[in-house]
mmCIF file of C-alpha atoms and ligand atoms in Angstrom:
data_model
loop_
_atom_site.group_PDB
_atom_site.id
_atom_site.type_symbol
_atom_site.label_atom_id
_atom_site.label_comp_id
_atom_site.label_asym_id
_atom_site.label_seq_id
_atom_site.Cartn_x
_atom_site.Cartn_y
_atom_site.Cartn_z
ATOM 1 C CA UNK L 1 -6.402 17.469 11.053
ATOM 2 C CA UNK L 2 -3.410 16.575 13.209
ATOM 3 C CA UNK L 3 0.090 18.044 13.071
ATOM 4 C CA UNK L 4 1.563 15.115 11.089
ATOM 5 C CA UNK L 5 -1.121 15.596 8.416
ATOM 6 C CA UNK L 6 -0.038 19.132 7.512
ATOM 7 C CA UNK L 7 1.906 19.535 4.294
ATOM 8 C CA UNK L 8 4.350 22.386 3.852
ATOM 9 C CA UNK L 9 1.817 24.777 2.338
ATOM 10 C CA UNK L 10 -0.668 24.139 5.132
ATOM 11 C CA UNK L 11 2.023 24.527 7.784
ATOM 12 C CA UNK L 12 2.969 27.872 6.252
ATOM 13 C CA UNK L 13 -0.661 29.015 6.520
ATOM 14 C CA UNK L 14 -1.019 27.687 10.079
ATOM 15 C CA UNK L 15 2.131 29.401 11.289
ATOM 16 C CA UNK L 16 1.442 32.646 9.416
ATOM 17 C CA UNK L 17 -1.956 32.797 11.171
ATOM 18 C CA UNK L 18 -0.096 32.585 14.461
ATOM 19 C CA UNK L 19 2.276 35.388 13.539
ATOM 20 C CA UNK L 20 5.386 33.281 12.996
ATOM 21 C CA UNK L 21 8.031 34.313 10.458
ATOM 22 C CA UNK L 22 7.956 32.443 7.148
ATOM 23 C CA UNK L 23 11.107 30.390 7.637
ATOM 24 C CA UNK L 24 9.587 28.609 10.622
ATOM 25 C CA UNK L 25 7.276 26.582 8.356
ATOM 26 C CA UNK L 26 10.293 25.227 6.518
ATOM 27 C CA UNK L 27 11.925 24.249 9.798
ATOM 28 C CA UNK L 28 8.816 22.561 11.160
ATOM 29 C CA UNK L 29 8.252 20.768 7.857
ATOM 30 C CA UNK L 30 11.796 19.432 7.876
ATOM 31 C CA UNK L 31 11.406 18.171 11.430
ATOM 32 C CA UNK L 32 8.084 16.509 10.654
ATOM 33 C CA UNK L 33 9.635 14.789 7.639
ATOM 34 C CA UNK L 34 12.199 13.307 10.026
ATOM 35 C CA UNK L 35 9.480 12.012 12.331
ATOM 36 C CA UNK L 36 10.250 14.497 15.132
ATOM 37 C CA UNK L 37 7.797 15.491 17.862
ATOM 38 C CA UNK L 38 7.389 19.214 18.684
ATOM 39 C CA UNK L 39 9.564 19.177 21.814
ATOM 40 C CA UNK L 40 12.371 17.576 19.767
ATOM 41 C CA UNK L 41 12.415 20.460 17.255
ATOM 42 C CA UNK L 42 15.574 21.916 18.737
ATOM 43 C CA UNK L 43 16.008 25.009 16.591
ATOM 44 C CA UNK L 44 12.548 26.373 17.406
ATOM 45 C CA UNK L 45 11.969 28.775 20.290
ATOM 46 C CA UNK L 46 10.412 27.100 23.301
ATOM 47 C CA UNK L 47 7.051 28.965 23.081
ATOM 48 C CA UNK L 48 6.584 27.731 19.493
ATOM 49 C CA UNK L 49 7.521 24.179 20.459
ATOM 50 C CA UNK L 50 4.964 24.361 23.260
ATOM 51 C CA UNK L 51 2.328 25.767 20.932
ATOM 52 C CA UNK L 52 2.903 22.926 18.460
ATOM 53 C CA UNK L 53 2.915 20.383 21.271
ATOM 54 C CA UNK L 54 -0.557 21.545 22.283
ATOM 55 C CA UNK L 55 -1.921 20.396 18.902
ATOM 56 C CA UNK L 56 -2.839 16.738 18.399
ATOM 57 C CA UNK L 57 0.177 15.035 16.782
ATOM 58 C CA UNK L 58 -1.326 11.954 15.062
ATOM 59 C CA UNK L 59 1.151 9.730 13.260
ATOM 60 C CA UNK L 60 2.053 6.146 14.082
ATOM 61 C CA UNK L 61 4.383 4.301 16.442
ATOM 62 C CA UNK L 62 5.924 0.855 16.023
ATOM 63 C CA UNK L 63 4.314 -1.306 18.707
ATOM 64 C CA UNK L 64 5.748 -4.643 17.698
ATOM 65 C CA UNK L 65 8.434 -5.915 15.307
ATOM 66 C CA UNK L 66 8.897 -9.468 14.094
ATOM 67 C CA UNK L 67 12.024 -10.341 12.153
ATOM 68 C CA UNK L 68 12.024 -13.345 9.855
ATOM 69 C CA UNK L 69 14.777 -15.858 10.613
ATOM 70 C CA UNK L 70 14.702 -16.901 6.972
ATOM 71 C CA UNK L 71 15.131 -13.697 5.007
ATOM 72 C CA UNK L 72 15.312 -10.793 7.495
ATOM 73 C CA UNK L 73 11.911 -9.532 6.423
ATOM 74 C CA UNK L 74 10.448 -7.373 9.186
ATOM 75 C CA UNK L 75 6.795 -7.153 10.020
ATOM 76 C CA UNK L 76 5.561 -4.275 12.121
ATOM 77 C CA UNK L 77 2.401 -3.588 14.025
ATOM 78 C CA UNK L 78 1.870 0.155 14.267
ATOM 79 C CA UNK L 79 -0.398 1.819 16.796
ATOM 80 C CA UNK L 80 -2.429 4.833 15.761
ATOM 81 C CA UNK L 81 -4.355 7.428 17.714
ATOM 82 C CA UNK L 82 -7.420 5.761 19.136
ATOM 83 C CA UNK L 83 -5.520 2.500 19.647
ATOM 84 C CA UNK L 84 -6.064 0.996 16.207
ATOM 85 C CA UNK L 85 -3.402 -1.357 14.870
ATOM 86 C CA UNK L 86 -2.137 -1.631 11.287
ATOM 87 C CA UNK L 87 0.604 -3.631 9.639
ATOM 88 C CA UNK L 88 3.641 -2.873 7.549
ATOM 89 C CA UNK L 89 6.348 -5.098 6.079
ATOM 90 C CA UNK L 90 9.995 -4.286 5.293
ATOM 91 C CA UNK L 91 11.559 -6.543 2.672
ATOM 92 C CA UNK L 92 15.152 -6.722 1.501
ATOM 93 C CA UNK L 93 15.340 -7.179 -2.241
ATOM 94 C CA UNK L 94 18.327 -7.000 -4.531
ATOM 95 C CA UNK L 95 16.806 -3.925 -6.185
ATOM 96 C CA UNK L 96 16.514 -2.178 -2.832
ATOM 97 C CA UNK L 97 14.645 -2.284 0.448
ATOM 98 C CA UNK L 98 10.905 -2.138 0.048
ATOM 99 C CA UNK L 99 8.303 -1.072 2.574
ATOM 100 C CA UNK L 100 4.754 -2.315 2.235
ATOM 101 C CA UNK L 101 2.237 0.017 3.879
ATOM 102 C CA UNK L 102 -1.434 -0.229 4.803
ATOM 103 C CA UNK L 103 -3.922 2.428 3.766
ATOM 104 C CA UNK L 104 -6.898 1.495 5.965
ATOM 105 C CA UNK L 105 -7.561 -0.273 9.255
ATOM 106 C CA UNK L 106 -9.121 -3.405 7.775
ATOM 107 C CA UNK L 107 -10.767 -3.279 4.366
ATOM 108 C CA UNK L 108 -14.280 -3.044 2.915
ATOM 109 C CA UNK L 109 -13.599 -5.127 -0.181
ATOM 110 C CA UNK L 110 -13.979 -8.579 1.382
ATOM 111 C CA UNK L 111 -12.026 -10.576 -1.218
ATOM 112 C CA UNK L 112 -12.557 -14.291 -0.693
ATOM 113 C CA UNK L 113 -8.888 -15.097 -0.050
ATOM 114 C CA UNK L 114 -7.767 -12.128 2.045
ATOM 115 C CA UNK L 115 -7.377 -11.761 5.815
ATOM 116 C CA UNK L 116 -7.644 -7.950 5.811
ATOM 117 C CA UNK L 117 -11.312 -7.889 4.866
ATOM 118 C CA UNK L 118 -12.500 -10.488 7.363
ATOM 119 C CA UNK L 119 -13.817 -7.869 9.763
ATOM 120 C CA UNK L 120 -14.592 -5.050 7.367
ATOM 121 C CA UNK L 121 -13.061 -1.596 7.511
ATOM 122 C CA UNK L 122 -12.707 0.296 10.778
ATOM 123 C CA UNK L 123 -11.368 3.551 9.341
ATOM 124 C CA UNK L 124 -9.174 5.205 6.753
ATOM 125 C CA UNK L 125 -5.583 6.107 7.542
ATOM 126 C CA UNK L 126 -4.637 9.751 7.185
ATOM 127 C CA UNK L 127 -1.753 10.913 5.014
ATOM 128 C CA UNK L 128 0.236 11.726 8.148
ATOM 129 C CA UNK L 129 -0.274 8.237 9.549
ATOM 130 C CA UNK L 130 0.990 6.620 6.341
ATOM 131 C CA UNK L 131 3.955 8.986 6.191
ATOM 132 C CA UNK L 132 4.715 8.422 9.838
ATOM 133 C CA UNK L 133 4.891 4.639 9.360
ATOM 134 C CA UNK L 134 7.547 5.194 6.707
ATOM 135 C CA UNK L 135 9.486 7.608 8.923
ATOM 136 C CA UNK L 136 9.378 5.269 11.931
ATOM 137 C CA UNK L 137 10.866 2.483 9.809
ATOM 138 C CA UNK L 138 13.579 4.855 8.549
ATOM 139 C CA UNK L 139 14.342 5.820 12.153
ATOM 140 C CA UNK L 140 14.500 2.190 13.212
ATOM 141 C CA UNK L 141 17.131 1.441 10.589
ATOM 142 C CA UNK L 142 19.098 4.613 11.231
ATOM 143 C CA UNK L 143 20.608 6.814 8.552
ATOM 144 C CA UNK L 144 22.453 4.669 6.023
ATOM 145 C CA UNK L 145 25.587 5.950 4.311
ATOM 146 C CA UNK L 146 23.714 6.299 1.049
ATOM 147 C CA UNK L 147 20.700 8.111 2.441
ATOM 148 C CA UNK L 148 17.331 6.468 2.863
ATOM 149 C CA UNK L 149 16.963 2.862 3.893
ATOM 150 C CA UNK L 150 13.594 2.459 2.264
ATOM 151 C CA UNK L 151 14.034 2.701 -1.477
ATOM 152 C CA UNK L 152 10.650 1.470 -2.664
ATOM 153 C CA UNK L 153 7.183 1.920 -1.221
ATOM 154 C CA UNK L 154 4.310 -0.371 -2.080
ATOM 155 C CA UNK L 155 0.738 0.364 -1.021
ATOM 156 C CA UNK L 156 -0.103 -3.316 -0.727
ATOM 157 C CA UNK L 157 -0.850 -3.747 2.939
ATOM 158 C CA UNK L 158 -4.313 -3.788 4.465
ATOM 159 C CA UNK L 159 -6.944 -1.654 2.850
ATOM 160 C CA UNK L 160 -7.866 -0.528 -0.624
ATOM 161 C CA UNK L 161 -5.888 2.618 -1.533
ATOM 162 C CA UNK L 162 -8.488 3.880 -3.990
ATOM 163 C CA UNK L 163 -11.188 3.557 -1.319
ATOM 164 C CA UNK L 164 -9.172 6.148 0.653
ATOM 165 C CA UNK L 165 -8.424 8.217 -2.401
ATOM 166 C CA UNK L 166 -7.922 11.726 -1.007
ATOM 167 C CA UNK L 167 -5.592 10.779 1.839
ATOM 168 C CA UNK L 168 -3.590 8.422 -0.369
ATOM 169 C CA UNK L 169 -3.149 11.280 -2.876
ATOM 170 C CA UNK L 170 -1.992 13.600 -0.106
ATOM 171 C CA UNK L 171 0.455 10.944 1.047
ATOM 172 C CA UNK L 172 1.799 10.440 -2.492
ATOM 173 C CA UNK L 173 2.244 14.181 -2.991
ATOM 174 C CA UNK L 174 4.140 14.512 0.271
ATOM 175 C CA UNK L 175 6.363 11.538 -0.423
ATOM 176 C CA UNK L 176 7.256 12.576 -3.960
ATOM 177 C CA UNK L 177 7.049 16.368 -3.651
ATOM 178 C CA UNK L 178 9.873 18.885 -3.480
ATOM 179 C CA UNK L 179 8.587 20.068 -0.113
ATOM 180 C CA UNK L 180 8.318 16.441 0.915
ATOM 181 C CA UNK L 181 10.624 13.459 0.785
ATOM 182 C CA UNK L 182 11.500 13.762 -2.892
ATOM 183 C CA UNK L 183 11.144 10.027 -3.506
ATOM 184 C CA UNK L 184 10.600 9.223 -7.181
ATOM 185 C CA UNK L 185 7.094 8.110 -8.156
ATOM 186 C CA UNK L 186 8.797 5.311 -10.092
ATOM 187 C CA UNK L 187 9.755 3.767 -6.775
ATOM 188 C CA UNK L 188 6.175 3.696 -5.537
ATOM 189 C CA UNK L 189 3.580 1.066 -6.403
ATOM 190 C CA UNK L 190 -0.112 1.324 -5.751
ATOM 191 C CA UNK L 191 -2.100 -1.890 -5.744
ATOM 192 C CA UNK L 192 -5.839 -1.851 -6.331
ATOM 193 C CA UNK L 193 -8.689 -4.317 -6.680
ATOM 194 C CA UNK L 194 -10.098 -2.001 -9.332
ATOM 195 C CA UNK L 195 -12.321 0.889 -8.269
ATOM 196 C CA UNK L 196 -12.684 2.034 -11.847
ATOM 197 C CA UNK L 197 -13.799 5.695 -11.516
ATOM 198 C CA UNK L 198 -10.856 6.428 -9.201
ATOM 199 C CA UNK L 199 -8.510 4.538 -11.465
ATOM 200 C CA UNK L 200 -9.600 6.773 -14.316
ATOM 201 C CA UNK L 201 -8.716 9.990 -12.471
ATOM 202 C CA UNK L 202 -5.532 8.692 -10.835
ATOM 203 C CA UNK L 203 -3.100 9.633 -13.643
ATOM 204 C CA UNK L 204 -4.312 13.253 -13.490
ATOM 205 C CA UNK L 205 -4.422 13.520 -9.704
ATOM 206 C CA UNK L 206 -1.287 11.692 -8.589
ATOM 207 C CA UNK L 207 2.352 11.441 -9.531
ATOM 208 C CA UNK L 208 2.731 8.593 -12.004
ATOM 209 C CA UNK L 209 3.263 5.676 -9.681
ATOM 210 C CA UNK L 210 3.520 2.063 -10.820
ATOM 211 C CA UNK L 211 0.055 0.593 -10.953
ATOM 212 C CA UNK L 212 -0.622 -2.957 -9.766
ATOM 213 C CA UNK L 213 -4.026 -4.386 -10.524
ATOM 214 C CA UNK L 214 -5.210 -7.317 -8.433
ATOM 215 C CA UNK L 215 -6.792 -9.381 -11.173
ATOM 216 C CA UNK L 216 -6.629 -12.944 -9.832
ATOM 217 C CA UNK L 217 -9.052 -14.384 -12.403
ATOM 218 C CA UNK L 218 -9.430 -14.182 -16.187
ATOM 219 C CA UNK L 219 -13.243 -14.320 -16.414
ATOM 220 C CA UNK L 220 -16.064 -12.422 -14.713
ATOM 221 C CA UNK L 221 -17.628 -15.686 -13.536
ATOM 222 C CA UNK L 222 -14.474 -16.579 -11.595
ATOM 223 C CA UNK L 223 -13.641 -13.051 -10.477
ATOM 224 C CA UNK L 224 -17.173 -12.480 -9.174
ATOM 225 C CA UNK L 225 -16.652 -15.397 -6.826
ATOM 226 C CA UNK L 226 -13.365 -14.057 -5.515
ATOM 227 C CA UNK L 227 -13.834 -10.309 -5.465
ATOM 228 C CA UNK L 228 -17.185 -8.595 -4.760
ATOM 229 C CA UNK L 229 -15.886 -5.423 -6.459
ATOM 230 C CA UNK L 230 -16.051 -7.260 -9.792
ATOM 231 C CA UNK L 231 -19.838 -7.217 -9.645
ATOM 232 C CA UNK L 232 -19.642 -3.430 -9.624
ATOM 233 C CA UNK L 233 -16.755 -2.976 -12.079
ATOM 234 C CA UNK L 234 -16.386 -6.071 -14.251
ATOM 235 C CA UNK L 235 -13.199 -7.099 -16.032
ATOM 236 C CA UNK L 236 -13.876 -5.248 -19.300
ATOM 237 C CA UNK L 237 -14.229 -1.928 -17.444
ATOM 238 C CA UNK L 238 -11.188 -2.670 -15.319
ATOM 239 C CA UNK L 239 -9.072 -3.457 -18.373
ATOM 240 C CA UNK L 240 -10.212 -0.269 -20.089
ATOM 241 C CA UNK L 241 -9.149 1.731 -17.032
ATOM 242 C CA UNK L 242 -5.785 -0.060 -16.897
ATOM 243 C CA UNK L 243 -5.258 0.699 -20.583
ATOM 244 C CA UNK L 244 -6.134 4.337 -19.943
ATOM 245 C CA UNK L 245 -3.572 4.488 -17.129
ATOM 246 C CA UNK L 246 -0.899 2.915 -19.333
ATOM 247 C CA UNK L 247 -1.603 5.360 -22.158
ATOM 248 C CA UNK L 248 -1.632 8.430 -19.921
ATOM 249 C CA UNK L 249 1.498 7.523 -17.993
ATOM 250 C CA UNK L 250 3.504 5.461 -20.468
ATOM 251 C CA UNK L 251 4.023 2.946 -17.678
ATOM 252 C CA UNK L 252 3.731 -0.801 -17.827
ATOM 253 C CA UNK L 253 0.916 -2.212 -15.688
ATOM 254 C CA UNK L 254 1.520 -5.018 -13.227
ATOM 255 C CA UNK L 255 -1.248 -7.579 -12.812
ATOM 256 C CA UNK L 256 -1.302 -9.599 -9.632
ATOM 257 C CA UNK L 257 -2.580 -13.108 -9.910
ATOM 258 C CA UNK L 258 -2.859 -15.298 -6.809
ATOM 259 C CA UNK L 259 -2.851 -18.930 -7.889
ATOM 260 C CA UNK L 260 -5.598 -20.859 -6.122
ATOM 261 C CA UNK L 261 -5.326 -24.624 -6.490
ATOM 262 C CA UNK L 262 -8.068 -25.999 -8.760
ATOM 263 C CA UNK L 263 -9.742 -22.612 -9.169
ATOM 264 C CA UNK L 264 -7.715 -20.365 -11.487
ATOM 265 C CA UNK L 265 -4.503 -22.291 -12.156
ATOM 266 C CA UNK L 266 -5.252 -24.477 -15.211
ATOM 267 C CA UNK L 267 -3.833 -24.225 -18.732
ATOM 268 C CA UNK L 268 -7.223 -22.888 -19.866
ATOM 269 C CA UNK L 269 -6.994 -20.154 -17.212
ATOM 270 C CA UNK L 270 -3.505 -19.226 -18.414
ATOM 271 C CA UNK L 271 -4.750 -19.028 -22.005
ATOM 272 C CA UNK L 272 -7.736 -16.885 -21.019
ATOM 273 C CA UNK L 273 -5.428 -14.598 -19.034
ATOM 274 C CA UNK L 274 -3.013 -14.277 -21.955
ATOM 275 C CA UNK L 275 -5.891 -13.348 -24.242
ATOM 276 C CA UNK L 276 -7.043 -10.676 -21.829
ATOM 277 C CA UNK L 277 -3.602 -9.076 -21.590
ATOM 278 C CA UNK L 278 -2.747 -9.245 -25.283
ATOM 279 C CA UNK L 279 -1.879 -5.842 -26.731
ATOM 280 C CA UNK L 280 -1.218 -4.312 -23.341
ATOM 281 C CA UNK L 281 2.141 -3.374 -21.814
ATOM 282 C CA UNK L 282 1.709 -5.747 -18.911
ATOM 283 C CA UNK L 283 3.609 -7.929 -16.517
ATOM 284 C CA UNK L 284 2.005 -10.633 -14.393
ATOM 285 C CA UNK L 285 3.071 -11.228 -10.816
ATOM 286 C CA UNK L 286 2.133 -14.780 -9.945
ATOM 287 C CA UNK L 287 1.662 -15.403 -6.230
ATOM 288 C CA UNK L 288 0.945 -18.891 -4.918
ATOM 289 C CA UNK L 289 -2.015 -18.138 -2.635
ATOM 290 C CA UNK L 290 -0.993 -17.724 0.963
ATOM 291 C CA UNK L 291 -3.821 -19.697 2.567
ATOM 292 C CA UNK L 292 -5.707 -17.844 5.290
ATOM 293 C CA UNK L 293 -7.277 -20.410 7.672
ATOM 294 C CA UNK L 294 -10.635 -18.608 7.867
ATOM 295 C CA UNK L 295 -10.914 -18.457 4.079
ATOM 296 C CA UNK L 296 -10.646 -22.129 3.191
ATOM 297 C CA UNK L 297 -8.931 -21.793 -0.200
ATOM 298 C CA UNK L 298 -5.946 -23.829 -1.362
ATOM 299 C CA UNK L 299 -2.618 -22.484 -2.527
ATOM 300 C CA UNK L 300 -0.489 -24.102 -5.194
ATOM 301 C CA UNK L 301 3.055 -25.396 -5.304
ATOM 302 C CA UNK L 302 5.938 -23.314 -6.572
ATOM 303 C CA UNK L 303 6.462 -25.883 -9.316
ATOM 304 C CA UNK L 304 2.917 -25.413 -10.528
ATOM 305 C CA UNK L 305 3.314 -21.642 -10.420
ATOM 306 C CA UNK L 306 6.418 -22.020 -12.618
ATOM 307 C CA UNK L 307 4.394 -24.142 -15.040
ATOM 308 C CA UNK L 308 1.709 -21.432 -15.175
ATOM 309 C CA UNK L 309 4.451 -18.887 -15.850
ATOM 310 C CA UNK L 310 5.641 -21.025 -18.787
ATOM 311 C CA UNK L 311 2.139 -21.267 -20.196
ATOM 312 C CA UNK L 312 1.943 -17.469 -20.177
ATOM 313 C CA UNK L 313 5.409 -17.206 -21.724
ATOM 314 C CA UNK L 314 4.259 -19.410 -24.587
ATOM 315 C CA UNK L 315 1.630 -16.750 -25.305
ATOM 316 C CA UNK L 316 4.305 -14.023 -25.033
ATOM 317 C CA UNK L 317 3.041 -12.663 -21.726
ATOM 318 C CA UNK L 318 5.778 -11.604 -19.334
ATOM 319 C CA UNK L 319 5.327 -13.101 -15.888
ATOM 320 C CA UNK L 320 7.301 -13.991 -12.782
ATOM 321 C CA UNK L 321 6.521 -15.991 -9.679
ATOM 322 C CA UNK L 322 6.822 -13.747 -6.687
ATOM 323 C CA UNK L 323 9.263 -14.840 -4.023
ATOM 324 C CA UNK L 324 7.477 -15.553 -0.784
ATOM 325 C CA UNK L 325 8.929 -13.582 2.070
ATOM 326 C CA UNK L 326 8.329 -13.543 5.769
ATOM 327 C CA UNK L 327 6.157 -16.657 5.761
ATOM 328 C CA UNK L 328 7.360 -17.422 9.299
ATOM 329 C CA UNK L 329 6.137 -14.054 10.625
ATOM 330 C CA UNK L 330 2.579 -13.867 9.280
ATOM 331 C CA UNK L 331 3.636 -11.932 6.181
ATOM 332 C CA UNK L 332 0.226 -11.902 4.483
ATOM 333 C CA UNK L 333 -1.899 -8.796 4.924
ATOM 334 C CA UNK L 334 -4.085 -8.624 7.927
ATOM 335 C CA UNK L 335 -2.947 -11.832 9.601
ATOM 336 C CA UNK L 336 -0.891 -10.319 12.380
ATOM 337 C CA UNK L 337 -3.363 -7.606 13.262
ATOM 338 C CA UNK L 338 -6.126 -10.199 13.534
ATOM 339 C CA UNK L 339 -4.010 -12.327 15.788
ATOM 340 C CA UNK L 340 -3.359 -9.370 18.092
ATOM 341 C CA UNK L 341 -6.909 -8.087 18.078
ATOM 342 C CA UNK L 342 -8.747 -11.407 18.058
ATOM 343 C CA UNK L 343 -12.027 -10.949 19.834
ATOM 344 C CA UNK L 344 -11.540 -7.200 20.082
ATOM 345 C CA UNK L 345 -12.652 -6.135 16.610
ATOM 346 C CA UNK L 346 -16.274 -5.113 16.698
ATOM 347 C CA UNK L 347 -17.120 -2.512 14.101
ATOM 348 C CA UNK L 348 -17.406 -3.796 10.594
ATOM 349 C CA UNK L 349 -18.338 -2.067 7.440
ATOM 350 C CA UNK L 350 -18.431 -4.109 4.278
ATOM 351 C CA UNK L 351 -18.746 -2.767 0.832
ATOM 352 C CA UNK L 352 -22.320 -2.440 -0.284
ATOM 353 C CA UNK L 353 -22.594 -3.918 -3.706
ATOM 354 C CA UNK L 354 -24.775 -1.874 -5.994
ATOM 355 C CA UNK L 355 -25.624 -3.690 -9.179
HETATM 356 N N1 SAH D 401 -6.574 -3.554 -1.828
HETATM 357 C C1 SAH D 401 -5.403 -3.589 -2.652
HETATM 358 C C2 SAH D 401 -4.111 -3.846 -1.893
HETATM 359 C C3 SAH D 401 -4.134 -4.914 -0.906
HETATM 360 S S1 SAH D 401 -3.388 -6.428 -0.850
HETATM 361 C C4 SAH D 401 -5.571 -4.624 -3.741
HETATM 362 O O1 SAH D 401 -6.588 -5.289 -3.765
HETATM 363 O O2 SAH D 401 -4.702 -4.700 -4.606
HETATM 364 C C5 SAH D 401 -2.040 -6.631 -1.881
HETATM 365 C C6 SAH D 401 -2.156 -7.897 -2.745
HETATM 366 O O3 SAH D 401 -2.169 -9.099 -1.976
HETATM 367 C C7 SAH D 401 -3.426 -7.912 -3.593
HETATM 368 O O4 SAH D 401 -3.130 -8.328 -4.883
HETATM 369 C C8 SAH D 401 -4.247 -8.944 -2.868
HETATM 370 O O5 SAH D 401 -5.238 -9.450 -3.709
HETATM 371 C C9 SAH D 401 -3.192 -9.944 -2.456
HETATM 372 N N2 SAH D 401 -3.578 -10.893 -1.419
HETATM 373 C C10 SAH D 401 -4.422 -10.709 -0.381
HETATM 374 N N3 SAH D 401 -4.528 -11.828 0.355
HETATM 375 C C11 SAH D 401 -3.722 -12.747 -0.218
HETATM 376 C C12 SAH D 401 -3.393 -14.096 0.073
HETATM 377 N N4 SAH D 401 -3.939 -14.720 1.108
HETATM 378 N N5 SAH D 401 -2.513 -14.731 -0.747
HETATM 379 C C13 SAH D 401 -1.955 -14.093 -1.807
HETATM 380 N N6 SAH D 401 -2.220 -12.819 -2.131
HETATM 381 C C14 SAH D 401 -3.107 -12.152 -1.352
#
């Protein structure tokens, strides 16, 4: 474990072991939550700063920033220890600035439309790396008059959060906790392709974040083609887990649905989707597929997405077409990292499908 991975309780134990007075843990924790490095922790005595500096720090640094000319969306490439690169995206919405974070370097899930899974998963991110990405973005934007610049966090970057369950939980606890950043769980969304056993334990293990389920198809036959995970946890099991989450947390579930021209965007698809979501507190986020060249799947027009939204509305299913942001800066997950690392990515680990 590296310094940025320690939560307050663990820092207290670490420093107590080294004979430091109790209040030091609070000081170090506060510095770490501001993204400081040991030698920047000004109110600590020099020997303690030096001791902390001798530990591996971890965390993340912004290596590259691209700013969209269209909508001021910012896309970052972060470097991690070991030289790995991951992406993050900062979006300005009317309801507040939103930061999209990655949870893994690459992804094991290999969905048929996604750039992140093209080379498998290199490794999980640690809680401190995820936290550090958030803090670096806060630092970049400076303190705003009203406090934090990032109001909402979405775990929708590269990687499958529930495939890195323990570290994602640690991250969520530190972000929401009293000894952490105190950000409300309501302002955090976790997006998953549907690892059902983890989904079942999530409401007990984590603060009640907004759950987004990447559904993308209304039938197993279609979903099997798009998402290998569906052959392990088919739609009926996924829906039962989503229902369980909704009941335990009292929260509405968001379903993400990428519209793929000629594949899942017909009136019959809309009707099948509406049937699936009947009797569930649900909202559908429609996303015209952002075509990834290597994947060879078509998107759909905004007009067609609006039509699909109307079909759902006729069946009393709430849905909206997501605004596309940062299309001029490789906004879709995994695209920028691939561009930067092209030819350099070697290790690949795909999900093994056990039927
Ligand atoms: N592994 C998580 C989070 C990752 S991606 C998950 O599966 O939910 C966040 C969302 O973007 C998911 O809904 C994912 O399916 C979607 N997505 C990935 N590639 C896309 C693309 N090319 N166009 C549109 N949506 C895409």
